XYZ file of C-alpha atoms in Angstrom:
591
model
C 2.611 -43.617 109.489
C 3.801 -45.324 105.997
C 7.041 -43.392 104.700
C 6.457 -41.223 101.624
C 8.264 -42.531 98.554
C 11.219 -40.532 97.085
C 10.442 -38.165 93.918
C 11.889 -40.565 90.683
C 14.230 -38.524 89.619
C 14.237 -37.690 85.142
C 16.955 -39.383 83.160
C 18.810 -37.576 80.462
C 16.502 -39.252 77.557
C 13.119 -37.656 79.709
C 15.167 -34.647 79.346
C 16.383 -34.674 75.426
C 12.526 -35.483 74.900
C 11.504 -32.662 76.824
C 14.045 -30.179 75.110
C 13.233 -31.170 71.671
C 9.611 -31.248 72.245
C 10.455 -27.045 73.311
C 12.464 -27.074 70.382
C 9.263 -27.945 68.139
C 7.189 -25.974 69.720
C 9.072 -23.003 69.461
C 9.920 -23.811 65.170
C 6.174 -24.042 64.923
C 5.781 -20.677 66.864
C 7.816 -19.764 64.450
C 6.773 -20.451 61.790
C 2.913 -19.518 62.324
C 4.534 -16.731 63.167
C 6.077 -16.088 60.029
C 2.923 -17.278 58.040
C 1.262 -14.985 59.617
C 3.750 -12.143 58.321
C 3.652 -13.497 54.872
C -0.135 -14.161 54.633
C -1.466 -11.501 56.315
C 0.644 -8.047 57.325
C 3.005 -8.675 54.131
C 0.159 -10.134 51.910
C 0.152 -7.389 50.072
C 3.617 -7.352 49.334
C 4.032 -10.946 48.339
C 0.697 -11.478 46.290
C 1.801 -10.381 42.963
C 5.061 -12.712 43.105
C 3.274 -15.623 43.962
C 0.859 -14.921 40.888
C 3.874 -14.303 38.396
C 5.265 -17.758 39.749
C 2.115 -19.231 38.976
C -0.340 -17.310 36.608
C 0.338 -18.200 32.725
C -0.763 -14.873 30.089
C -1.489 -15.666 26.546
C -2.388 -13.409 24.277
C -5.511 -14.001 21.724
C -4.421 -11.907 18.376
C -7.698 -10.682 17.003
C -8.765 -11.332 13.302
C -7.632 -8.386 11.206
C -10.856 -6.967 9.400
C -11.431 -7.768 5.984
C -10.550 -5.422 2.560
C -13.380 -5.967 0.035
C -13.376 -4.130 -3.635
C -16.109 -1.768 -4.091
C -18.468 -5.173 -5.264
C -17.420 -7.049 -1.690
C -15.650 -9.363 -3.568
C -12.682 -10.194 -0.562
C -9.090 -8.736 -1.100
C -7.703 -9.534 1.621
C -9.104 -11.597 4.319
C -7.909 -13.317 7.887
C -8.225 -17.488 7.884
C -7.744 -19.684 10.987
C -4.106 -21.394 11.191
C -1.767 -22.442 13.734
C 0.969 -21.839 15.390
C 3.242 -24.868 16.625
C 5.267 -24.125 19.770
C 7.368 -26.048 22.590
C 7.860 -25.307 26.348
C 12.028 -26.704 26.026
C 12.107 -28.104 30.046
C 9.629 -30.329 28.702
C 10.818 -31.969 25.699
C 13.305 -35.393 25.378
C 14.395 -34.421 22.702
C 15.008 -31.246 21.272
C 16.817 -31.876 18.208
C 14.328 -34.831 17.077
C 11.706 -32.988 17.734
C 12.269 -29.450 16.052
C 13.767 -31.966 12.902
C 9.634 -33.510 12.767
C 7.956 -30.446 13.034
C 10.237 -28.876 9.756
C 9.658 -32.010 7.702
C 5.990 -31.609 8.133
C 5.481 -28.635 8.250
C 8.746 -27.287 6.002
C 9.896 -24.708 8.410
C 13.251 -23.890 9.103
C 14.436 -26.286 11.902
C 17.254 -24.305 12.125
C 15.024 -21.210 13.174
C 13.005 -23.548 15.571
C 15.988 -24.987 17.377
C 17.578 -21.283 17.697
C 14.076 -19.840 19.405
C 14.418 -23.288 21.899
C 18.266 -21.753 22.820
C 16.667 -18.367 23.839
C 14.101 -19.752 25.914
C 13.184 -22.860 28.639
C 9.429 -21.969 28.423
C 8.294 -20.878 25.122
C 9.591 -21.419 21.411
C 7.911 -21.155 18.365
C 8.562 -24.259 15.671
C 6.505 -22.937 12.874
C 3.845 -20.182 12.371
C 0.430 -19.786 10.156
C 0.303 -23.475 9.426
C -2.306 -24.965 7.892
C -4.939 -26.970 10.416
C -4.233 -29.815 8.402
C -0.636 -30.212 8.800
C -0.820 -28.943 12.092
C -2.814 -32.004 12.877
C -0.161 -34.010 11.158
C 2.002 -32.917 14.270
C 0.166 -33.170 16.928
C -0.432 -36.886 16.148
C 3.375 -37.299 16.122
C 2.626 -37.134 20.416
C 6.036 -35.131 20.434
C 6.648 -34.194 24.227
C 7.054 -30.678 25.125
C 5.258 -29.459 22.100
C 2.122 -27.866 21.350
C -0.715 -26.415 18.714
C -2.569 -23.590 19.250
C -5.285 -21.515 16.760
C -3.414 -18.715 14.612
C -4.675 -16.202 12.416
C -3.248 -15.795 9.306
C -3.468 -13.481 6.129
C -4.259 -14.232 2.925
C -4.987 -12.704 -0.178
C -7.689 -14.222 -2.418
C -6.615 -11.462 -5.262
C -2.663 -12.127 -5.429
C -0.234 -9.957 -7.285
C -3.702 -9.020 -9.082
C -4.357 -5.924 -6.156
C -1.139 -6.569 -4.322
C -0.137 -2.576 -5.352
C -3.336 -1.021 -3.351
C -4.050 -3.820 -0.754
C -0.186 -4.134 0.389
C 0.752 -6.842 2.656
C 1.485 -7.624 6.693
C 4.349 -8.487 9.215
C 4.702 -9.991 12.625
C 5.606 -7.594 14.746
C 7.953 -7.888 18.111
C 4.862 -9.352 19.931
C 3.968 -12.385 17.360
C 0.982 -9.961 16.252
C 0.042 -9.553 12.796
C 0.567 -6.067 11.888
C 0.275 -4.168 8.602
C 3.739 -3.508 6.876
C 2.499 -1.733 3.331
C -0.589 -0.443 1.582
C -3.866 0.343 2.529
C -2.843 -2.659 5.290
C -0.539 0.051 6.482
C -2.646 2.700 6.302
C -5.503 1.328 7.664
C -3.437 -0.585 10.441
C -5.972 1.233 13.455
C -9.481 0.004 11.808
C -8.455 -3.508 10.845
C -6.208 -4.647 13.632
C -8.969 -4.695 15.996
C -8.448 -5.462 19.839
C -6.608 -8.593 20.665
C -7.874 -11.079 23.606
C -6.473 -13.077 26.343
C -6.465 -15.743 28.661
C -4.389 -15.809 32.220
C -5.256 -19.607 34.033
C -2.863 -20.823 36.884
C -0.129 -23.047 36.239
C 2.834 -25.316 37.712
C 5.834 -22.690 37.513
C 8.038 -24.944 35.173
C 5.219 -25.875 32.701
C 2.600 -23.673 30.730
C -0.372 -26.086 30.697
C -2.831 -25.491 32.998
C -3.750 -26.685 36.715
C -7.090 -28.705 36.069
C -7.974 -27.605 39.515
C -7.156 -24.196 39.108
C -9.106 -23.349 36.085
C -8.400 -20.084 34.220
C -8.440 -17.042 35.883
C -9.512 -14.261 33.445
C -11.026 -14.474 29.659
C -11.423 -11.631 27.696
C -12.067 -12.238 24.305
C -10.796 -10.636 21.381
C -12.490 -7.821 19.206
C -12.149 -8.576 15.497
C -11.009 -5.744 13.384
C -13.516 -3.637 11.232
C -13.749 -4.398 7.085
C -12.730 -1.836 4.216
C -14.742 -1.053 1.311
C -12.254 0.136 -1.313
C -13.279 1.799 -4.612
C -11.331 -1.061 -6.348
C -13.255 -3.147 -8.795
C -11.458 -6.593 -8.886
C -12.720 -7.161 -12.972
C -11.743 -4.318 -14.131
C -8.087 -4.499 -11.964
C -7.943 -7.721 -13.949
C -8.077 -6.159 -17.275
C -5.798 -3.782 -16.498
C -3.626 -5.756 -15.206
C -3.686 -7.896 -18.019
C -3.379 -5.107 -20.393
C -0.415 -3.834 -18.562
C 1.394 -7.699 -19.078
C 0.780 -7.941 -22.850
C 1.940 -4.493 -23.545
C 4.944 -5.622 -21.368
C 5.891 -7.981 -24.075
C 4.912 -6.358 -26.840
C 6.908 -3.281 -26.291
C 9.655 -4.948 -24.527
C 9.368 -2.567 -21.797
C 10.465 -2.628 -18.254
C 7.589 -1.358 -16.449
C 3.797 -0.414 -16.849
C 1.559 1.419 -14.535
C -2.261 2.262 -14.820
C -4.730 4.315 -12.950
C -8.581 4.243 -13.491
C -10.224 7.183 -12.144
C -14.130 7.591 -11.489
C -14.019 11.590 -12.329
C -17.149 12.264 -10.606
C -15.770 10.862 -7.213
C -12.227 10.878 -7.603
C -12.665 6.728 -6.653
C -9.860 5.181 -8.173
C -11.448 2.300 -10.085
C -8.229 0.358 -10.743
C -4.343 0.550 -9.893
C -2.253 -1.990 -11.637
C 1.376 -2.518 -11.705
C 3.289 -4.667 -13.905
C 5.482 -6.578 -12.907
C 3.607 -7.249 -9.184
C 4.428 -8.749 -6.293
C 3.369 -11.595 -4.532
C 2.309 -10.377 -1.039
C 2.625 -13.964 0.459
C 5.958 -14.919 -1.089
C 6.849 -11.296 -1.299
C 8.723 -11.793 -4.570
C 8.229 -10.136 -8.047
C 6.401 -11.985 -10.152
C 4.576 -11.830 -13.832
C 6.858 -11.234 -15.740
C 9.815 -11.820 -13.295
C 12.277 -9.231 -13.123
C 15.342 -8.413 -11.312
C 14.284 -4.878 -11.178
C 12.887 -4.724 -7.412
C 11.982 -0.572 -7.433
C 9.161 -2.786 -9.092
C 7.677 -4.213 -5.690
C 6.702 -0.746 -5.167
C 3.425 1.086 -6.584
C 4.692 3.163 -8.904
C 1.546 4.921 -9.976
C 1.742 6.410 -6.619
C 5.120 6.584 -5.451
C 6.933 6.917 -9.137
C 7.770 10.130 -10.656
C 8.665 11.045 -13.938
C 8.778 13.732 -16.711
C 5.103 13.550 -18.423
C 6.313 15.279 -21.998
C 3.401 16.161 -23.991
C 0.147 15.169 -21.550
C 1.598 18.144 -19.544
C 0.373 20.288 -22.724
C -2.968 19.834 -21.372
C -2.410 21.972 -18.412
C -0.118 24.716 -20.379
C -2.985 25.059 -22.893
C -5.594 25.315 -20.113
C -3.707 27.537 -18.423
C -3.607 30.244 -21.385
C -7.450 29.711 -22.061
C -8.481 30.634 -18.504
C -6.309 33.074 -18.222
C -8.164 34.520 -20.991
C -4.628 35.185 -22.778
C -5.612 33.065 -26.209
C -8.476 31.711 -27.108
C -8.464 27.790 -28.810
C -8.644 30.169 -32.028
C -6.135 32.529 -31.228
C -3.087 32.192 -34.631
C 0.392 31.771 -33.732
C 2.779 33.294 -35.972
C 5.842 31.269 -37.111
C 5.463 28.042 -35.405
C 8.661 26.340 -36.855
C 9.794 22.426 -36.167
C 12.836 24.710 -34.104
C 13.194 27.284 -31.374
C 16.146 28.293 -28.830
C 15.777 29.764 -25.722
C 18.900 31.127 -25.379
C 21.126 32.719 -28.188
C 23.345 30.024 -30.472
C 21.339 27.186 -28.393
C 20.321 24.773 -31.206
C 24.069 24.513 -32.385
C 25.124 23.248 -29.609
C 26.242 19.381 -29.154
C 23.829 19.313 -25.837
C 21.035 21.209 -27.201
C 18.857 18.973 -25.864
C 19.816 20.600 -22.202
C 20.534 23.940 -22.879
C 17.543 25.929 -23.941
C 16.976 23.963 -28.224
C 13.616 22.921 -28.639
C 12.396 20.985 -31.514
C 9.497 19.191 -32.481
C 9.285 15.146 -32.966
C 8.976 15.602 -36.634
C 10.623 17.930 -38.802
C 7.671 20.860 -40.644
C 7.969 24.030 -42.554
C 7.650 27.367 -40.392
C 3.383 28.293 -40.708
C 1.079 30.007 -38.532
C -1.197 27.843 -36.178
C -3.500 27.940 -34.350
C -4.122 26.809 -30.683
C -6.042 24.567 -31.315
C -3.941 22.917 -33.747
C -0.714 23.302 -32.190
C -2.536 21.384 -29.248
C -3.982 18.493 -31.533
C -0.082 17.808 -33.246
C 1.499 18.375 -30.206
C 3.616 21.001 -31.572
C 6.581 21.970 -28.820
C 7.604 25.153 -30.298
C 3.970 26.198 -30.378
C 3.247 25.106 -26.734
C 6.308 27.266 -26.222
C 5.175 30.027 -28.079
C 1.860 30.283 -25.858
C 4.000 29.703 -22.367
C 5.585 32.807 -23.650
C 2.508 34.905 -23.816
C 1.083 32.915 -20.183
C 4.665 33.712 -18.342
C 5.847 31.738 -15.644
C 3.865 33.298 -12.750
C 0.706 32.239 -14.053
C 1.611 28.038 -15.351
C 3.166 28.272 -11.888
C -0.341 28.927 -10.360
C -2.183 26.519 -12.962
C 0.377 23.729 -12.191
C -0.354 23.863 -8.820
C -4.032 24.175 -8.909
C -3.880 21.017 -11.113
C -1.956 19.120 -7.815
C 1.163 19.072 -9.516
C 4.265 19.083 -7.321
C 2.372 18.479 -4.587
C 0.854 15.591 -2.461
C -3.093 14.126 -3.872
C -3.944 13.161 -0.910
C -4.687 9.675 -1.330
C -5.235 7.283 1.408
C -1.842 5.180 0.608
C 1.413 5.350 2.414
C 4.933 6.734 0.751
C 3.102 8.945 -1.729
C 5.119 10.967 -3.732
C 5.069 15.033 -4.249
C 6.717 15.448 -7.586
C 8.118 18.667 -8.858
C 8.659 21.264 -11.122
C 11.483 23.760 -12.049
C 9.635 27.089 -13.068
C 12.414 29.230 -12.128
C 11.608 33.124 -13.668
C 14.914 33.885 -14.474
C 15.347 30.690 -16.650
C 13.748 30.592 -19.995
C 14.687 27.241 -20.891
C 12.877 25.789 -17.852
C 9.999 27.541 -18.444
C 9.479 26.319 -21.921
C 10.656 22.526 -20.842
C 7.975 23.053 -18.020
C 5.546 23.921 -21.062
C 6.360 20.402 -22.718
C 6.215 18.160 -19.900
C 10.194 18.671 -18.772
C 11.501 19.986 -15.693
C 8.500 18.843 -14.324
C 7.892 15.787 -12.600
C 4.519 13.704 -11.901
C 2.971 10.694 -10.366
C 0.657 8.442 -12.858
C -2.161 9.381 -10.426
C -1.406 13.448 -10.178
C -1.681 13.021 -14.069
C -5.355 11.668 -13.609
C -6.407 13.567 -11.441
C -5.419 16.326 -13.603
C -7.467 15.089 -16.105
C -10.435 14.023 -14.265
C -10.418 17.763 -12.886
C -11.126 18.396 -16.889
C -13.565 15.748 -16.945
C -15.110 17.079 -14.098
C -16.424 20.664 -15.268
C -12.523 22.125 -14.003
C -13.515 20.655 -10.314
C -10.419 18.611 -8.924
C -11.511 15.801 -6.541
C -8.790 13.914 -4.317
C -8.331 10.966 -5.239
C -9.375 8.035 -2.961
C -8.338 3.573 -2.598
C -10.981 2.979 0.224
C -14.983 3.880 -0.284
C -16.002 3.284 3.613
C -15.587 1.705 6.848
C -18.141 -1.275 8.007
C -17.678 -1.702 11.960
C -18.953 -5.311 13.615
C -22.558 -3.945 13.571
C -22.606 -3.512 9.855
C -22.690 0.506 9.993
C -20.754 2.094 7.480
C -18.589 5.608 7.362
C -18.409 6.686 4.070
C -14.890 8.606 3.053
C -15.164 11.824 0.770
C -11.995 13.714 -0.516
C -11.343 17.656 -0.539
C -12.296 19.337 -4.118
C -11.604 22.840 -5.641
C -12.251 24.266 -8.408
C -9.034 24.506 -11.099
C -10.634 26.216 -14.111
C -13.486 27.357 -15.393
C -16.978 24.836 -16.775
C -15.977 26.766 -20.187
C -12.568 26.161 -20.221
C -12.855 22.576 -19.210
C -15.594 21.833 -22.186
C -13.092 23.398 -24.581
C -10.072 21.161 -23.604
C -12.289 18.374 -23.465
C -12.998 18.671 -27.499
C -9.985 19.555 -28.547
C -8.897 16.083 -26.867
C -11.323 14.632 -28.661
C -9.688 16.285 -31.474
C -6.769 14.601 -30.641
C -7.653 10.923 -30.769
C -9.963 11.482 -33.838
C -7.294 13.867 -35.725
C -4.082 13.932 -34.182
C -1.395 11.889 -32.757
C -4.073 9.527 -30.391
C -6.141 7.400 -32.689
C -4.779 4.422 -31.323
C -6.557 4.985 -28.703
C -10.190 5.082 -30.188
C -13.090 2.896 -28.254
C -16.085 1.609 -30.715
C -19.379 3.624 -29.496
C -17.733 6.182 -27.830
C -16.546 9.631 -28.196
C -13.307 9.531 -26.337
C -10.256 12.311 -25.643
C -7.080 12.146 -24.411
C -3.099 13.266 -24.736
C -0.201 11.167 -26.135
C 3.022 12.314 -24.001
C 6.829 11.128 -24.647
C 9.418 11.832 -22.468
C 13.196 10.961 -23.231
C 14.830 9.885 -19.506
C 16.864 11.324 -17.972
C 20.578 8.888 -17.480
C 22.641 9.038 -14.438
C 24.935 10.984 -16.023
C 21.718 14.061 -15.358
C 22.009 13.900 -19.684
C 18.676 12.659 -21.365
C 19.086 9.371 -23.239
C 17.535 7.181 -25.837
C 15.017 5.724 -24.038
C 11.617 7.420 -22.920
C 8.845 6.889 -21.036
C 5.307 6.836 -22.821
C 2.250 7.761 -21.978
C -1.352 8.460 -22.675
C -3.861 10.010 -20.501
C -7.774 10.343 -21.779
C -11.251 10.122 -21.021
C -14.723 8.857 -22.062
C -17.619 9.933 -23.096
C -16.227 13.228 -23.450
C -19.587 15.214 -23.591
C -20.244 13.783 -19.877
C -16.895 12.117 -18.725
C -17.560 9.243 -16.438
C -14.036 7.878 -16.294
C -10.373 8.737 -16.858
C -7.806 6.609 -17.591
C -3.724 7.458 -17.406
C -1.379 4.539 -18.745
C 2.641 5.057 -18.220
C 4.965 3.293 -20.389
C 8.382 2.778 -19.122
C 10.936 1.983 -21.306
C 9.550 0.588 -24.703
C 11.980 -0.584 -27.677
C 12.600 2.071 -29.897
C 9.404 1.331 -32.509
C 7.534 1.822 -29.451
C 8.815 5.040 -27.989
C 5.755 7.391 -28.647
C 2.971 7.811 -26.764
C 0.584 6.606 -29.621
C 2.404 3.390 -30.052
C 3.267 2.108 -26.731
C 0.666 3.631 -24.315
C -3.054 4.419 -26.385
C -3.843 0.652 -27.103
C -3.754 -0.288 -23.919
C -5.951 2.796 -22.829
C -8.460 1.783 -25.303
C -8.545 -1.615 -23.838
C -9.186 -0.473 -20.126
C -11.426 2.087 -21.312
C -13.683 -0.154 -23.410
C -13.783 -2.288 -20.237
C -14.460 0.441 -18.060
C -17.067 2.155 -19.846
C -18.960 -1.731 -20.192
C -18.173 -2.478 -16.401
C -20.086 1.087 -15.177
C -22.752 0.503 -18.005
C -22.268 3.894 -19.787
C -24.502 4.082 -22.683
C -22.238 4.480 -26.128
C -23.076 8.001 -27.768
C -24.635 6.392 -30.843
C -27.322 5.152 -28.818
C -27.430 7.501 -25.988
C -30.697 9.833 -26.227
């Protein structure tokens, strides 16, 4: 029998082979073991990080609604732009290419190179540029930066409606939000519901994985549009009223309010000087004076002087405490008070009263003391009314309180009608100690115009959503005074622009009424100085008002200091154009 061959015995290489090939077995044990853990007991877990390594999230702002006047003539509207931006791991060069995109564009580089510092992903270079120039960039081929679609504001009107419509700001999320005006106001209905888009991407870089595709659109809802009661011709004529009796008068400031009295609708709301809400700057005529950017027709308060007579008078008449014939005994050009008043140095403050012209001492009437604007006599008649009662007619009328109107920052006013002192009472009766808004003084006056019915006043007519369907807005109302009382004070402001101190303020065709007022101002110092603010307040046709219209004065030179002078021109102008824009029929042809 053949011998059996010895068993080859393994060499210490069969044996490394053999160990490492244990080795690799066991890492890939391992690791399919740990695969499994990640990918399926721990997917939950891990999921979400892997997306936030690779999932990109950009936001789609959507188009603000548009602001139309009450003719749908655009105020404010949204246009496309762009907005240039750079991922910084990307780029070569930094500081070449942030220099580029502010020569083209004329952005601050400075600005763009300080968002690249904060940030290896994302920097904005410039914002809202035009498509144009943002095509001028992207041909540059600059690496690591990028052009995407923008929305941007804009303001077909200008300074023109730049008090009512306001103006936007870019929030801490790059969104376009409103920052004044009814863009404030109005913020929830125009801003609409922005978009977005998530798509996978390589974890250092923002562009997309072709492969990968995006993830998730969801498109953005565009805002809804405003319908405000502004008509853009006849805020032009205003407003260019409001600049030429700027340099005629050599005032500081002018504000105007045009009122539809039927629906409280403010017509137009001018402010001059405006501001640019692009530039944000003051402009037309240019003044340092920046309490100026602000609506002061709204937000401004000051001491009304005589148009307050309106509501003292009123007050007396539905109180049923004098009647427009009632005869006031010894109406003098003087009256104190308190004793030894009008011989003091600061009469003026301490309880001296005096007409603007000096007049012998003679019994008037109410109606006449109304028509010359008589202080002493308005005084005289407070003193029969008392305080209680002009206390409850001032408020009625909305003063010292808020209108109501759909505009942020509006102010209250307020009056001093303290019982106990006499000269605040009578300087209440004149248009002192009391202070108003340019719009609580129309509204006053449209309540008068409106049968004694006050009407809140209203910037926005209705709502249009993305289907086209409209929600109408309609203020609060109440009754002030009484039809009668209201049809007297109507013709005896008639009265007043045919035969007293408001003929300047006459409009061809039409019988109009209305109330010069001149207030001195008050100085730091709390004394009352030289200069005054003037005023006129009036409406038209006065057998069936359709529109009032209150113009403030601030400031005129010293020929221009009255009422008559500086303010009742310029209401006869926006009248006029008023009347002619709503097609009212002038009273010689009427019937």
């Amino acid at each position: 029998m053949a011998a059996r061959p010895a068993a080859r015995r393994r060499g210490p290489a069969q044996i490394r082979v053999a160990m490492m090939g244990l080795f690799l077995v066991l890492v890939w044990v391992g690791l399919g073991y740990r695969l499994f853990e990640v990918q399926v007991v721990r997917a939950a877990e891990y999921e979400p990080k892997s997306l936030q390594q690779r999932v990109r999230t950009v936001v789609i702002d959507a188009p603000r609604g548009t602001i139309f006047d009450r003719n749908l003539d655009p105020l404010a509207v949204t246009v496309e732009a762009r907005a240039i931006f750079a991922v910084p791991v990307e780029m070569d060069d930094p500081l070449y290419a942030t220099q580029v995109v502010a020569a083209i564009t004329g952005q601050s580089a400075d600005t763009a190179r300080a968002n690249i510092e904060r940030s290896e992903t994302f920097a904005y270079l410039a914002r809202q540029v035009d498509p144009s120039v943002a095509a001028e960039v992207k041909a540059q081929n600059l690496k690591g930066v990028y052009v995407v679609p923008e929305p941007k504001r804009a303001y077909p009107a200008g300074a023109l409606a730049s008090p009512v419509v306001g103006l936007v700001t870019t929030d801490e999320d790059d969104r376009i939000t409103g920052l004044e005006g009814l863009e404030l106001v109005y913020e929830d209905v125009l801003s609409g519901e922005p978009g977005l888009i998530e798509y996978e991407a390589a974890a250092s870089q923002v562009r997309a994985i072709p492969q990968a595709g995006i993830r998730q659109e969801i498109p953005a809802v565009r805002g809804d549009d405003l319908i405000s009661t502004i008509d853009s011709s006849l805020q032009y004529t205003a407003y260019d009223v409001c600049r030429r009796r700027l340099e005629v008068t050599a005032a500081i400031g002018c504000s105007i309010v045009v009122l539809e009295v039927e629906t409280g609708q403010v017509l137009a709301l001018v402010e001059a000087p405006s501001f640019d809400p692009v530039t944000r700057t003051v402009v037309d005529p240019v003044t340092e004076d920046q309490t100026r950017f602000s609506n002061f027709a709204i937000r401004g308060t000051y001491e009304p002087g005589s148009v307050q007579k309106l509501i003292t008078i009123a007050s007396a008449l539905d109180a049923g405490i004098v009647d427009i014939d009632t005869v006031i005994p010894d109406v003098g050009d003087t009256i104190e008070t308190s004793a030894g008043a009008c011989k003091s140095k600061t009469d003026d403050i301490y309880g001296c009263f005096k007409d603007s012209s000096p007049h012998a001492t003679e019994d008037m009437t109410v109606h006449q003391i109304f028509t010359r604007s008589s202080n002493v006599g308005t005084i005289k008649v407070q003193q029969r009314v008392g305080p209680e009662i002009l206390e409850d007619y001032i408020k009625r009328f909305g003063l010292g309180r808020l209108t109501g109107v759909d505009f942020n920052g509006e102010a209250a006013g307020s009056f001093q009608l303290d019982p106990n002192c006499s000269s605040c009472q009578a300087s209440a009766a004149i248009g002192y100690s009391v202070a108003v808004t340019p719009l609580q003084m129309a509204a006053a006056y449209a309540a008068i115009g409106n049968d004694g019915v006050w009407i809140e006043p209203s910037l926005v007519m209705a709502k249009v959503d993305q289907n086209g369907n409209r929600t109408y807005m309609q203020g609060e109302s109440r009754e002030v005074v009484s039809e009668r009382t209201a049809w007297v004070m109507r013709q005896i402001l008639a009265d007043v622009v045919t035969d007293g101190t408001g003929s300047a303020a006459r409009v061809e065709g039409y019988r109009v009424g209305g109330k010069t007022g001149t207030a001195l101002k008050l100085g730091a110092d709390g004394r009352y100085t030289d200069w005054t603010n003037a005023s006129f307040v009036g409406m038209a046709p006065i057998d069936d008002p359709k529109v009032v219209v209150a113009v403030m004065i601030d400031s005129p030179a010293f020929e221009f200091r009255y009422g008559g002078a500086a303010a009742a021109p310029a209401f006869a102008e926006v009248m006029e154009a008023a009347l002619n824009q709503l097609g009212v029929i002038p009273d010689a042809l009427d019937g």
